JSON list of C-alpha atoms in Angstrom, two decimals:
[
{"chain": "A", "resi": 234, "resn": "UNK", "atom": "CA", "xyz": [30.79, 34.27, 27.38]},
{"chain": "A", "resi": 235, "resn": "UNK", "atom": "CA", "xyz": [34.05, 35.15, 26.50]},
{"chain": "A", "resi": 236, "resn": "UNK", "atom": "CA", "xyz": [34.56, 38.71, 24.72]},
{"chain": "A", "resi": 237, "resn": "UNK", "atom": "CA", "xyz": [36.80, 36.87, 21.70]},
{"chain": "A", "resi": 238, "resn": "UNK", "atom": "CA", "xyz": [36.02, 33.64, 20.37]},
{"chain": "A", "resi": 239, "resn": "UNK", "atom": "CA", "xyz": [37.53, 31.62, 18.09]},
{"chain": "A", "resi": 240, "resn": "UNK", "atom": "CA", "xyz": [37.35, 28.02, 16.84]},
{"chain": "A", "resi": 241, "resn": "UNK", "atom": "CA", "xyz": [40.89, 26.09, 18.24]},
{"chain": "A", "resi": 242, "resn": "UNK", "atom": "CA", "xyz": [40.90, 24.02, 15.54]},
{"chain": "A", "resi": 243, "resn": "UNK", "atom": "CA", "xyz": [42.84, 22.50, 13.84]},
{"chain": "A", "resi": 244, "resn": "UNK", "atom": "CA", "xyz": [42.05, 24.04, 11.07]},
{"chain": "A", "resi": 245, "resn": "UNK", "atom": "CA", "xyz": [43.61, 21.86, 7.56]},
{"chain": "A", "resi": 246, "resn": "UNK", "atom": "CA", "xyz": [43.90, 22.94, 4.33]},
{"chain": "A", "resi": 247, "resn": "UNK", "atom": "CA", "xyz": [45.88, 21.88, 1.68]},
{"chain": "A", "resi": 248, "resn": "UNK", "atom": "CA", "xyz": [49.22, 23.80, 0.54]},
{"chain": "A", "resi": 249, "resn": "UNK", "atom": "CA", "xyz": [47.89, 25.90, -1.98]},
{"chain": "A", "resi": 250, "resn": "UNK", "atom": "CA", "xyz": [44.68, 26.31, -1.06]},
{"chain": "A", "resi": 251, "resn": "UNK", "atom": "CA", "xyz": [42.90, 29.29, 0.60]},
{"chain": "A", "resi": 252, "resn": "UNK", "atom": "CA", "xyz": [42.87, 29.29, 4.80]},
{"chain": "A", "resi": 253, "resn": "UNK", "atom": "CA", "xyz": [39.83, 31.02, 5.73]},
{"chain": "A", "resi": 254, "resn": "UNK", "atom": "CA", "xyz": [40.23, 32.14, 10.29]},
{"chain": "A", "resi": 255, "resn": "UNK", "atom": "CA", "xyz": [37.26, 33.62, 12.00]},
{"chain": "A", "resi": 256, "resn": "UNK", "atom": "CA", "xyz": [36.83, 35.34, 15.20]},
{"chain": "A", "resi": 257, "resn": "UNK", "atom": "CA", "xyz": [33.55, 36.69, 16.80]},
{"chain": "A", "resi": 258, "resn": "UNK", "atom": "CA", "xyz": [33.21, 39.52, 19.45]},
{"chain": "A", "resi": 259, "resn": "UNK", "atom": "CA", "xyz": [30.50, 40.72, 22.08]},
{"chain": "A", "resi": 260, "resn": "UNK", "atom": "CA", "xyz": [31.37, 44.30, 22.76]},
{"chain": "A", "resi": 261, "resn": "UNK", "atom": "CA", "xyz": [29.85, 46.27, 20.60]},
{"chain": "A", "resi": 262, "resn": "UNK", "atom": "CA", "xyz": [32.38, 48.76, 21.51]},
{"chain": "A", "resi": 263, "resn": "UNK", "atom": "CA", "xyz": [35.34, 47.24, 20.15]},
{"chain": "A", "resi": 264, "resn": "UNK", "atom": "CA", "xyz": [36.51, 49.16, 17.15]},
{"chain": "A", "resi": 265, "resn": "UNK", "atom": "CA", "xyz": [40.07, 47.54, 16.15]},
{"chain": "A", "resi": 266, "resn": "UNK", "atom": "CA", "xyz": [40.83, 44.16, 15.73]},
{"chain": "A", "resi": 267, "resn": "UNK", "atom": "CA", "xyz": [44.11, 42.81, 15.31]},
{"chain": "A", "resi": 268, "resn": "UNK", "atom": "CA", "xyz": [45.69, 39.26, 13.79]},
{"chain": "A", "resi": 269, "resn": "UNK", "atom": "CA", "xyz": [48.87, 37.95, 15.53]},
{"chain": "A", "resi": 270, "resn": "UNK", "atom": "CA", "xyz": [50.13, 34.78, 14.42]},
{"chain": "A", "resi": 271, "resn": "UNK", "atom": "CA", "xyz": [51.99, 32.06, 16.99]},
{"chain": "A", "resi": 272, "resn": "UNK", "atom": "CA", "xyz": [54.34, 29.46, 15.99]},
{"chain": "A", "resi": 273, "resn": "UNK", "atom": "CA", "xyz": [54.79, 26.75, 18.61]},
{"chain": "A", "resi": 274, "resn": "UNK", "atom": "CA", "xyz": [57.17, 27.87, 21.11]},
{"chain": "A", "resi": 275, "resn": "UNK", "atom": "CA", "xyz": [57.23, 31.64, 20.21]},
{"chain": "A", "resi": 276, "resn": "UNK", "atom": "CA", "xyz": [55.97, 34.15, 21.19]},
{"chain": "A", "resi": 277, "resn": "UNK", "atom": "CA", "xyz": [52.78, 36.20, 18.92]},
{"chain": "A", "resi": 278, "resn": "UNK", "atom": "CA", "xyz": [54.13, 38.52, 16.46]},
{"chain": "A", "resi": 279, "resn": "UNK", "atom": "CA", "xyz": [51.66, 41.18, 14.58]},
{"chain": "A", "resi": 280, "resn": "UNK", "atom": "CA", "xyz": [50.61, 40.01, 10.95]},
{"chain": "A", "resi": 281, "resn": "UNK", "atom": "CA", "xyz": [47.25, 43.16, 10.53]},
{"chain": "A", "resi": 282, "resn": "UNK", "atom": "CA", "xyz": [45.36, 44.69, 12.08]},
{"chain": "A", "resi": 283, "resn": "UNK", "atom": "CA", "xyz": [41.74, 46.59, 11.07]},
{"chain": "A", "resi": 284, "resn": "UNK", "atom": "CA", "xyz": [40.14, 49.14, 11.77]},
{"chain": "A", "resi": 285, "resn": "UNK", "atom": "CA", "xyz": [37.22, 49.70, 9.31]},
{"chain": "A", "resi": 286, "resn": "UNK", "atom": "CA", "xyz": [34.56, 47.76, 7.95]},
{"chain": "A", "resi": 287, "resn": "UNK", "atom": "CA", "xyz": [35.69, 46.03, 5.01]},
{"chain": "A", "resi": 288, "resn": "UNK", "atom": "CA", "xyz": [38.45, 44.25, 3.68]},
{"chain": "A", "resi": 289, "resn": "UNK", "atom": "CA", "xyz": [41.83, 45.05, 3.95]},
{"chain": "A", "resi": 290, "resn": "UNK", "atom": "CA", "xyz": [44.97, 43.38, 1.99]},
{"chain": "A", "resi": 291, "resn": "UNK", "atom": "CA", "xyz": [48.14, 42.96, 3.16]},
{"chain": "A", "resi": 292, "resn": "UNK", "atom": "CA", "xyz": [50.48, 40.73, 0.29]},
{"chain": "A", "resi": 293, "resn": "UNK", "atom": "CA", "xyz": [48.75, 37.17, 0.97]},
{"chain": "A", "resi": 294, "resn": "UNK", "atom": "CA", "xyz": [46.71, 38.32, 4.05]},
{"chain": "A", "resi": 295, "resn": "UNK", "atom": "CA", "xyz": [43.36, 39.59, 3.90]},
{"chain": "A", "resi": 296, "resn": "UNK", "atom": "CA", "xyz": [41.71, 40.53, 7.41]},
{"chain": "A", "resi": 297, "resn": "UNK", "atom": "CA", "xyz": [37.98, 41.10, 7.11]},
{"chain": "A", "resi": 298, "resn": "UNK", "atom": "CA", "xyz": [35.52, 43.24, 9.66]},
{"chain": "A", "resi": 299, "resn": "UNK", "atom": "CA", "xyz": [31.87, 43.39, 9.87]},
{"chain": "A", "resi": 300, "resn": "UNK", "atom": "CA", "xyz": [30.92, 45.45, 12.53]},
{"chain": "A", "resi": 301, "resn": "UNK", "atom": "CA", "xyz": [27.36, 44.90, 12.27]},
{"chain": "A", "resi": 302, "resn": "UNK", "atom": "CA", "xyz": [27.73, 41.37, 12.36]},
{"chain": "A", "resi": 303, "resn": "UNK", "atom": "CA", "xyz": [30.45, 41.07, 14.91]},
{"chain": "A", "resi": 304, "resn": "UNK", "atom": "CA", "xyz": [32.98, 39.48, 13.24]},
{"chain": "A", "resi": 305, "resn": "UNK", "atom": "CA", "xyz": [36.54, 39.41, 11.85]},
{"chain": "A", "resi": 306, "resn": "UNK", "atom": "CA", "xyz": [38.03, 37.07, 9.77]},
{"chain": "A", "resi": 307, "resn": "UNK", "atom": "CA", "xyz": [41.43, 36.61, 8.16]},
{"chain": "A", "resi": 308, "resn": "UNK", "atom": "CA", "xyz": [42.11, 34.68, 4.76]},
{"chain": "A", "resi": 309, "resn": "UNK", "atom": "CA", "xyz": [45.25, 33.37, 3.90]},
{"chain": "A", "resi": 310, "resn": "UNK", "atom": "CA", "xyz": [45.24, 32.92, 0.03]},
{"chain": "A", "resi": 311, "resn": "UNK", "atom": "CA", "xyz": [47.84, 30.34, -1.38]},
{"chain": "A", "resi": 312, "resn": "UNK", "atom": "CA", "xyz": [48.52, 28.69, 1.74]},
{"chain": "A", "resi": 313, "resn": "UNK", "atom": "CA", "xyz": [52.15, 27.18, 2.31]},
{"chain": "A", "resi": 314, "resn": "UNK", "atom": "CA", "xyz": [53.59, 25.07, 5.29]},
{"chain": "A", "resi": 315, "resn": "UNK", "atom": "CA", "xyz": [55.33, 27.82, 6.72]},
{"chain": "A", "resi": 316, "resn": "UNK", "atom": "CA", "xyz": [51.93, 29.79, 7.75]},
{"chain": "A", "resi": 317, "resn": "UNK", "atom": "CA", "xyz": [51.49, 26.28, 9.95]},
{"chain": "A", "resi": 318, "resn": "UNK", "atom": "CA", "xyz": [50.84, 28.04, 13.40]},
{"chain": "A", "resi": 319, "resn": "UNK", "atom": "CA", "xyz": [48.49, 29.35, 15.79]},
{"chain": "A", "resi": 320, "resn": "UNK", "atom": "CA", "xyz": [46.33, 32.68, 14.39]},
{"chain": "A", "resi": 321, "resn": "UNK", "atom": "CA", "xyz": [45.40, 34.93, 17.87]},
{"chain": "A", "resi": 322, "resn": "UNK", "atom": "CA", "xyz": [42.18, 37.28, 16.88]},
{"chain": "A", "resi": 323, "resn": "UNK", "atom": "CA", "xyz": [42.50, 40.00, 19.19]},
{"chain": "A", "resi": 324, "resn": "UNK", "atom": "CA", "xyz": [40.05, 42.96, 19.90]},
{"chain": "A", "resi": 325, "resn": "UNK", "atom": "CA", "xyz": [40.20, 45.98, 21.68]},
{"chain": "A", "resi": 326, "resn": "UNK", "atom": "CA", "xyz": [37.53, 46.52, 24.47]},
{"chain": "A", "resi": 327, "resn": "UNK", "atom": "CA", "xyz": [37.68, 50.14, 26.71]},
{"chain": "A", "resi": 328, "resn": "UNK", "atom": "CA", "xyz": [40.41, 52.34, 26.66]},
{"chain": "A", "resi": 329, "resn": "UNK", "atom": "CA", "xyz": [43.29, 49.79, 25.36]},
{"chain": "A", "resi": 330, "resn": "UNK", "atom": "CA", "xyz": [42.46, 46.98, 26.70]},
{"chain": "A", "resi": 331, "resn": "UNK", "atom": "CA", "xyz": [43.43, 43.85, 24.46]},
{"chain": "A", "resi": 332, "resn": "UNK", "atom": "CA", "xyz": [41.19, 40.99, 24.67]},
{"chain": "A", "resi": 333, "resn": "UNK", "atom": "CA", "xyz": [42.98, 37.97, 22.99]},
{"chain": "A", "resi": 334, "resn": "UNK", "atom": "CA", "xyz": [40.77, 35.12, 21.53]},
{"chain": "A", "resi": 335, "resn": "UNK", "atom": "CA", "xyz": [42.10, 31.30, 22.38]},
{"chain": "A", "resi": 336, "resn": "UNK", "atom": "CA", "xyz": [43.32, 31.31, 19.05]},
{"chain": "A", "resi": 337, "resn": "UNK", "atom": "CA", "xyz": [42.93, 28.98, 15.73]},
{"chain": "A", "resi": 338, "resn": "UNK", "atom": "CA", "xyz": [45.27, 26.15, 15.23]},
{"chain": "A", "resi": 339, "resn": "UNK", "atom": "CA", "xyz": [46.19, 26.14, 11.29]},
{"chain": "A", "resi": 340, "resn": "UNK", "atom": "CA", "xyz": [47.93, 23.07, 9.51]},
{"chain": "A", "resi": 341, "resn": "UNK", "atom": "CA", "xyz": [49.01, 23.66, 5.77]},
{"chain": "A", "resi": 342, "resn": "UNK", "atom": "CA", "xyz": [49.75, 20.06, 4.79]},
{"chain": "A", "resi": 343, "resn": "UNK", "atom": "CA", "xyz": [52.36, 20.15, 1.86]},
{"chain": "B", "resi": 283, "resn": "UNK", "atom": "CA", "xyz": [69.41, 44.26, 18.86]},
{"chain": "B", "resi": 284, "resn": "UNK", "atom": "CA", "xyz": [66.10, 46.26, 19.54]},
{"chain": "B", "resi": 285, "resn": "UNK", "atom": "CA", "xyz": [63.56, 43.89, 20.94]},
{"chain": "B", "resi": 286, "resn": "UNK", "atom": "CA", "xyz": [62.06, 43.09, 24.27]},
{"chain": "B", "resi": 287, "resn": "UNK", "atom": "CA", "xyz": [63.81, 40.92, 26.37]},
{"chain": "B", "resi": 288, "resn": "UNK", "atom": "CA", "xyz": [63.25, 38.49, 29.27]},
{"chain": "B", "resi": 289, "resn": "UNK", "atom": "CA", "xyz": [64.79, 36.52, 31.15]},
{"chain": "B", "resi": 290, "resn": "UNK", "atom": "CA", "xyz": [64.94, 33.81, 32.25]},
{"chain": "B", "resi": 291, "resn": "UNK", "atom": "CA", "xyz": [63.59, 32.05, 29.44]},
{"chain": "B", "resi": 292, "resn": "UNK", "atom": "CA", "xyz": [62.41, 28.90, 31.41]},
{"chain": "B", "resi": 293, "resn": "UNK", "atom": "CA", "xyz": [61.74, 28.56, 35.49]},
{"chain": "B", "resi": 294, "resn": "UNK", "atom": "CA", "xyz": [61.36, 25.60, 37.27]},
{"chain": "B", "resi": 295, "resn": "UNK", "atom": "CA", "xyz": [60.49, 26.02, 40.85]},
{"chain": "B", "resi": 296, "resn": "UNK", "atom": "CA", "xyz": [58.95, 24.23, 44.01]},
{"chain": "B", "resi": 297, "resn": "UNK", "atom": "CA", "xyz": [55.45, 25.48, 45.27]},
{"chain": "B", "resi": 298, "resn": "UNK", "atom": "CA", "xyz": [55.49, 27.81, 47.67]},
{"chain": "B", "resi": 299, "resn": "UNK", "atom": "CA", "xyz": [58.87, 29.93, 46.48]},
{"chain": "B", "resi": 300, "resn": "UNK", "atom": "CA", "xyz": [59.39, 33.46, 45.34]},
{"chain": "B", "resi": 301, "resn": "UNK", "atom": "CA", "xyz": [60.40, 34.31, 41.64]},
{"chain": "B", "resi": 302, "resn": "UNK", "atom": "CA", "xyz": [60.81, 37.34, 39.52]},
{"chain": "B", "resi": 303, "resn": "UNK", "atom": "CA", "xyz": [60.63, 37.40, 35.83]},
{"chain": "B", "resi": 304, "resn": "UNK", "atom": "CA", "xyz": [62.54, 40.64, 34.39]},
{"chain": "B", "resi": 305, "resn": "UNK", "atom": "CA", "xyz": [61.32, 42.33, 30.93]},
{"chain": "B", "resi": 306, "resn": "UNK", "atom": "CA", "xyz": [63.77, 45.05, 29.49]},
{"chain": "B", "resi": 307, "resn": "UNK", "atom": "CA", "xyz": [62.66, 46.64, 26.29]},
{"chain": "B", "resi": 308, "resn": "UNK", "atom": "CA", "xyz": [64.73, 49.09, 24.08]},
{"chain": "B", "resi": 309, "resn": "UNK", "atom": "CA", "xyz": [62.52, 49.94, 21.42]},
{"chain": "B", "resi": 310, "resn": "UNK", "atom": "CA", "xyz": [61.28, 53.39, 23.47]},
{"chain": "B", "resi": 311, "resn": "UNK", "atom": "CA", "xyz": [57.55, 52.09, 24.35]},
{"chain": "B", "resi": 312, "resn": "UNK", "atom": "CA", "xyz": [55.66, 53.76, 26.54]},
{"chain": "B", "resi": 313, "resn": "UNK", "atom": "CA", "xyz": [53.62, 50.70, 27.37]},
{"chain": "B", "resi": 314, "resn": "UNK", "atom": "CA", "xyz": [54.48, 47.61, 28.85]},
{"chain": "B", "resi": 315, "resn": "UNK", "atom": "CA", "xyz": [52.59, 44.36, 29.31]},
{"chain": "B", "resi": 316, "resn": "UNK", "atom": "CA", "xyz": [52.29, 41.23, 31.25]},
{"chain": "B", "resi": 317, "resn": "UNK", "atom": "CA", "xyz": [50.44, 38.29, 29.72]},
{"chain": "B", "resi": 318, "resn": "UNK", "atom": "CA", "xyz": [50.00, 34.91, 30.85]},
{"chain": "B", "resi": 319, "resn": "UNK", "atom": "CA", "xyz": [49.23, 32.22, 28.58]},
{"chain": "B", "resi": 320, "resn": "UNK", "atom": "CA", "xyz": [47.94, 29.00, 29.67]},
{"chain": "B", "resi": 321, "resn": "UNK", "atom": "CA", "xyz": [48.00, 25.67, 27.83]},
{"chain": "B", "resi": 322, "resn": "UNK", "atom": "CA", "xyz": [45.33, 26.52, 25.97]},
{"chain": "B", "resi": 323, "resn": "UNK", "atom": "CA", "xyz": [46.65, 29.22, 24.28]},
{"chain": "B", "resi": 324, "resn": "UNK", "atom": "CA", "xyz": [44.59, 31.53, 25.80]},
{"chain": "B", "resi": 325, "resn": "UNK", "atom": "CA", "xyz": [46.63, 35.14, 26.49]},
{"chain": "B", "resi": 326, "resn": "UNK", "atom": "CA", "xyz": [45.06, 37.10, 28.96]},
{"chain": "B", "resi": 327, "resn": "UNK", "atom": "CA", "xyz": [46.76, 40.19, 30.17]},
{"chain": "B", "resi": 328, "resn": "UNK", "atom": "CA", "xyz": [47.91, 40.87, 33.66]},
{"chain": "B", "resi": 329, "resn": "UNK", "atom": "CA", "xyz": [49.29, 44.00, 33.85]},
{"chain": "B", "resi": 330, "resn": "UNK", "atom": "CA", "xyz": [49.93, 46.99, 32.16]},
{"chain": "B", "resi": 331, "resn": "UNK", "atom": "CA", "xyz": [52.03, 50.18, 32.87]},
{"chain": "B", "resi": 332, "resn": "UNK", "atom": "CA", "xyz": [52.40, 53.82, 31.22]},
{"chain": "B", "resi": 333, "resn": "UNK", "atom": "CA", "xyz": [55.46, 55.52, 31.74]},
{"chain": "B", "resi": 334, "resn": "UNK", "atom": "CA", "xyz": [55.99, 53.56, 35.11]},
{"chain": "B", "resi": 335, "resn": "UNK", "atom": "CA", "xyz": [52.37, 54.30, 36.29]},
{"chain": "B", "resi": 336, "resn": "UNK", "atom": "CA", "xyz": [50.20, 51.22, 36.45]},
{"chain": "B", "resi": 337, "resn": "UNK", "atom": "CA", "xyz": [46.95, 51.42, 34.14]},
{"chain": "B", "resi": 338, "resn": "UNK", "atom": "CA", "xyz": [45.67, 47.75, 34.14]},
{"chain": "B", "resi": 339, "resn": "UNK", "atom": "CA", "xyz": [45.23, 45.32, 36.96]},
{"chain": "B", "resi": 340, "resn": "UNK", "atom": "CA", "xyz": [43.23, 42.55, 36.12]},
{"chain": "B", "resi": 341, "resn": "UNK", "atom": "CA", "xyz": [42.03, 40.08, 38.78]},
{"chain": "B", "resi": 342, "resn": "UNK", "atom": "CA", "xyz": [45.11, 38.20, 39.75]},
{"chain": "B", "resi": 343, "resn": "UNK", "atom": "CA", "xyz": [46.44, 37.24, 42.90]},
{"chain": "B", "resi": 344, "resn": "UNK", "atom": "CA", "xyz": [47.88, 39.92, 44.99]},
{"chain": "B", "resi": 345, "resn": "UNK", "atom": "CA", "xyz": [50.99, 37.11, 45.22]},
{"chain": "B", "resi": 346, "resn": "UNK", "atom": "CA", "xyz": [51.94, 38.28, 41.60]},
{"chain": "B", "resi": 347, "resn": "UNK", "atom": "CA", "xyz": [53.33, 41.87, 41.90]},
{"chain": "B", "resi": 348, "resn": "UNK", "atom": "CA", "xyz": [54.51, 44.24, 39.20]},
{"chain": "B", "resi": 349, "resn": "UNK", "atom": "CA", "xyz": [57.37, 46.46, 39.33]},
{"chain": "B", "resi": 350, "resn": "UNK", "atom": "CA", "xyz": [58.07, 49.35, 36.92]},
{"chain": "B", "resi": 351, "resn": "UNK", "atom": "CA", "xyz": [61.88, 50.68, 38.10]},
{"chain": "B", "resi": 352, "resn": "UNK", "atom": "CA", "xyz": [61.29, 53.20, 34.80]},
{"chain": "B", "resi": 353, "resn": "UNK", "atom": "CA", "xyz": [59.63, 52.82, 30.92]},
{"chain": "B", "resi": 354, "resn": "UNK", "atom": "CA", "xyz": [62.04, 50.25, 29.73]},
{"chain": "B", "resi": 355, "resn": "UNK", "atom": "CA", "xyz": [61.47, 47.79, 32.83]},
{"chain": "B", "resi": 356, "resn": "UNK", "atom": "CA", "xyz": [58.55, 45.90, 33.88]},
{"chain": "B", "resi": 357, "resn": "UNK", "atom": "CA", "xyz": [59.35, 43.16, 36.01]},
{"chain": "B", "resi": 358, "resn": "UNK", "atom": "CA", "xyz": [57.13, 40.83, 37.84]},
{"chain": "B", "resi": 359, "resn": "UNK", "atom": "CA", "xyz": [57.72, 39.01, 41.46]},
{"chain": "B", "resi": 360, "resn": "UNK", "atom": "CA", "xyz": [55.26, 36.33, 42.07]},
{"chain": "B", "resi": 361, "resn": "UNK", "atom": "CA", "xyz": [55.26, 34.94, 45.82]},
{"chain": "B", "resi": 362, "resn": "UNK", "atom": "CA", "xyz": [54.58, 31.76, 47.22]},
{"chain": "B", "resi": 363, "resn": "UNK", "atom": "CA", "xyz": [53.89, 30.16, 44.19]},
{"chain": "B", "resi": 364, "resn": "UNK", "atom": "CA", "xyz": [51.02, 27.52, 43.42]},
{"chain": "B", "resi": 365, "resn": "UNK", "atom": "CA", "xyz": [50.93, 24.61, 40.38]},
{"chain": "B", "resi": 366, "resn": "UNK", "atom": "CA", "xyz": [47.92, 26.82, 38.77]},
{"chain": "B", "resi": 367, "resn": "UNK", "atom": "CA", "xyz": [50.82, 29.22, 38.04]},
{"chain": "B", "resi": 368, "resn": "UNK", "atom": "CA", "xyz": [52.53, 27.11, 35.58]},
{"chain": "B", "resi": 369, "resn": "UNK", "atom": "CA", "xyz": [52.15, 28.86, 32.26]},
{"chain": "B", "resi": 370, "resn": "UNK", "atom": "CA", "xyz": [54.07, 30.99, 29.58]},
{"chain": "B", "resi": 371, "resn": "UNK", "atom": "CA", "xyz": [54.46, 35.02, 30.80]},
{"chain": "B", "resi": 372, "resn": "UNK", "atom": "CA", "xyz": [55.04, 37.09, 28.02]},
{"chain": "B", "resi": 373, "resn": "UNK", "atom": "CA", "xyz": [56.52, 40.43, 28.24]},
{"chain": "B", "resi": 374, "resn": "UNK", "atom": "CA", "xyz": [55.21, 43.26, 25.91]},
{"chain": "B", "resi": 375, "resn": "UNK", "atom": "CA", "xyz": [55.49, 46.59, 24.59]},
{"chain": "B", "resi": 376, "resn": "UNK", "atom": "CA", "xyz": [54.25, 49.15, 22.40]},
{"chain": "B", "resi": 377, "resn": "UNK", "atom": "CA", "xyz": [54.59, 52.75, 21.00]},
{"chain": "B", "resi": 378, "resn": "UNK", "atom": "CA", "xyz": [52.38, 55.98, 22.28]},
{"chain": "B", "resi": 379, "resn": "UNK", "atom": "CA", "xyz": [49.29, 56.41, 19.74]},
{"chain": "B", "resi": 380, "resn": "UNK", "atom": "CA", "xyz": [49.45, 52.54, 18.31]},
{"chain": "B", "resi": 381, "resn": "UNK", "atom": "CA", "xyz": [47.03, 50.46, 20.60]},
{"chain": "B", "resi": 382, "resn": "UNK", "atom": "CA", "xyz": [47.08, 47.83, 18.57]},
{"chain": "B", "resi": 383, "resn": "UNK", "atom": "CA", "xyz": [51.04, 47.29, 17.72]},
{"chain": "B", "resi": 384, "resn": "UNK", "atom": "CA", "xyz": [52.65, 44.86, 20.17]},
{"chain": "B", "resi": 385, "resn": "UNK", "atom": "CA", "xyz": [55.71, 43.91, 20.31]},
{"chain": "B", "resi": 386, "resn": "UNK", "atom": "CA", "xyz": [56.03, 40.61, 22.54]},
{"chain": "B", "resi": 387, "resn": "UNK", "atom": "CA", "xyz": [59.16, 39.45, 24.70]},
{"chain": "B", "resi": 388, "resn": "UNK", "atom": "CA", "xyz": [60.05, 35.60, 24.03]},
{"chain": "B", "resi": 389, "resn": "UNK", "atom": "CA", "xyz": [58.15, 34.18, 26.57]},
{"chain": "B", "resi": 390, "resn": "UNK", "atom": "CA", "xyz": [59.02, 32.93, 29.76]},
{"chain": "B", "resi": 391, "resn": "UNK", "atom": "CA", "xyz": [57.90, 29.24, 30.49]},
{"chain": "B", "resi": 392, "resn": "UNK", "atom": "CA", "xyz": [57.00, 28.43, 34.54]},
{"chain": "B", "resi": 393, "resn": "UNK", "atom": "CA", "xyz": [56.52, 25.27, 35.92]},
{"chain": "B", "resi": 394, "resn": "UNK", "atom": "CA", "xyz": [55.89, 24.30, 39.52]},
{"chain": "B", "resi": 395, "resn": "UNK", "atom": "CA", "xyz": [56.23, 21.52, 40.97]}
]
């Protein structure tokens, strides 16, 4: 089982609309989470990262963490064709270890 | 510019060669990175160094070696390469006390043939 999953996707939602990424983890013992965002050809760049239960808002970004329930998600309110890309859920497991997830593809179709 | 940086930025090589892929980063990390990403998408970290000192090895082939000449290098030599090495290394850093703030070199893209 891997320690970060995500769904590859493609995810598509409509330009406007509300993109809604989830990511689930098995270590119990991973207590940051992290969103990096990957357009084709580039390399990942940082987008927000959590740390506590809850939600936490960033301009259009919202990452989400239930610890209890494993997962983190991130929403992407008033989605535009520029956010088009690949969305990497990472996790950390140990003593800074990153686990990266395979990553959801996300289409905004204008 | 402060960034990490890595060259080159595309390989192509026969099976069987020797390579290096150098990372320079000026941002005054403490920790640098090697990831490979396969076509997948799926990063998965190689190795990772501390002020020079290594700190993660993850199972990889002893052919892949890294080299840490001091805090702003991190290069890696891969011997007698194999087609299952094709992939995209990226180079990475980040700053003491922020675990979860990356910075990521450009990518370098290998492909053996």
């Amino acid at each position: 089982q891997k320690e970060v999953e995500q769904n590859s996707g493609p995810l598509s939602v409509p330009e406007g609309a509300i993109a809604s990424l989830n990511c689930t983890y098995s270590d119990r013992g991973s207590q940051s989470f992290f969103w990096y965002r990957q357009y084709s050809g580039k390399s990942p760049e940082l987008i927000m990262f959590i740390y506590s239960n809850g939600d936490k808002e960033d301009g259009r970004f919202t990452a989400q963490l239930n610890k209890a329930s494993q997962y983190v998600s991130l929403l992407i309110r008033d989605s535009q064709p520029s956010d088009s890309a690949t969305y990497l859920c990472a996790g950390i497991s140990g003593t800074y270890k990153y686990i990266f997830g395979t990553g959801t593809r996300l289409k905004v179709l204008a | 510019d402060t960034a990490v940086s890595q060259t080159p930025k595309y390989l192509v090589t026969q099976m069987g060669n020797d390579k290096s892929i150098k990372c320079e980063q000026n941002l005054g990390h403490d920790t640098m990175y090697w990831y490979k990403q396969d076509s997948k998408k799926f990063l998965k970290i190689m190795f990772s160094y501390n002020n020079k000192e290594l700190i993660i090895n993850e199972t990889v082939p002893n052919r892949f070696s890294p080299k840490s000449p001091d805090k702003a290098h991190l290069n890696l030599h891969i011997n007698s390469l194999e087609l299952g090495d094709s992939a995209v290394y990226f180079c990475a850093s980040r700053p003491r006390g922020k675990p979860g703030s990356y910075t990521f070199g450009s990518g370098t893209r290998l492909t053996v043939v």
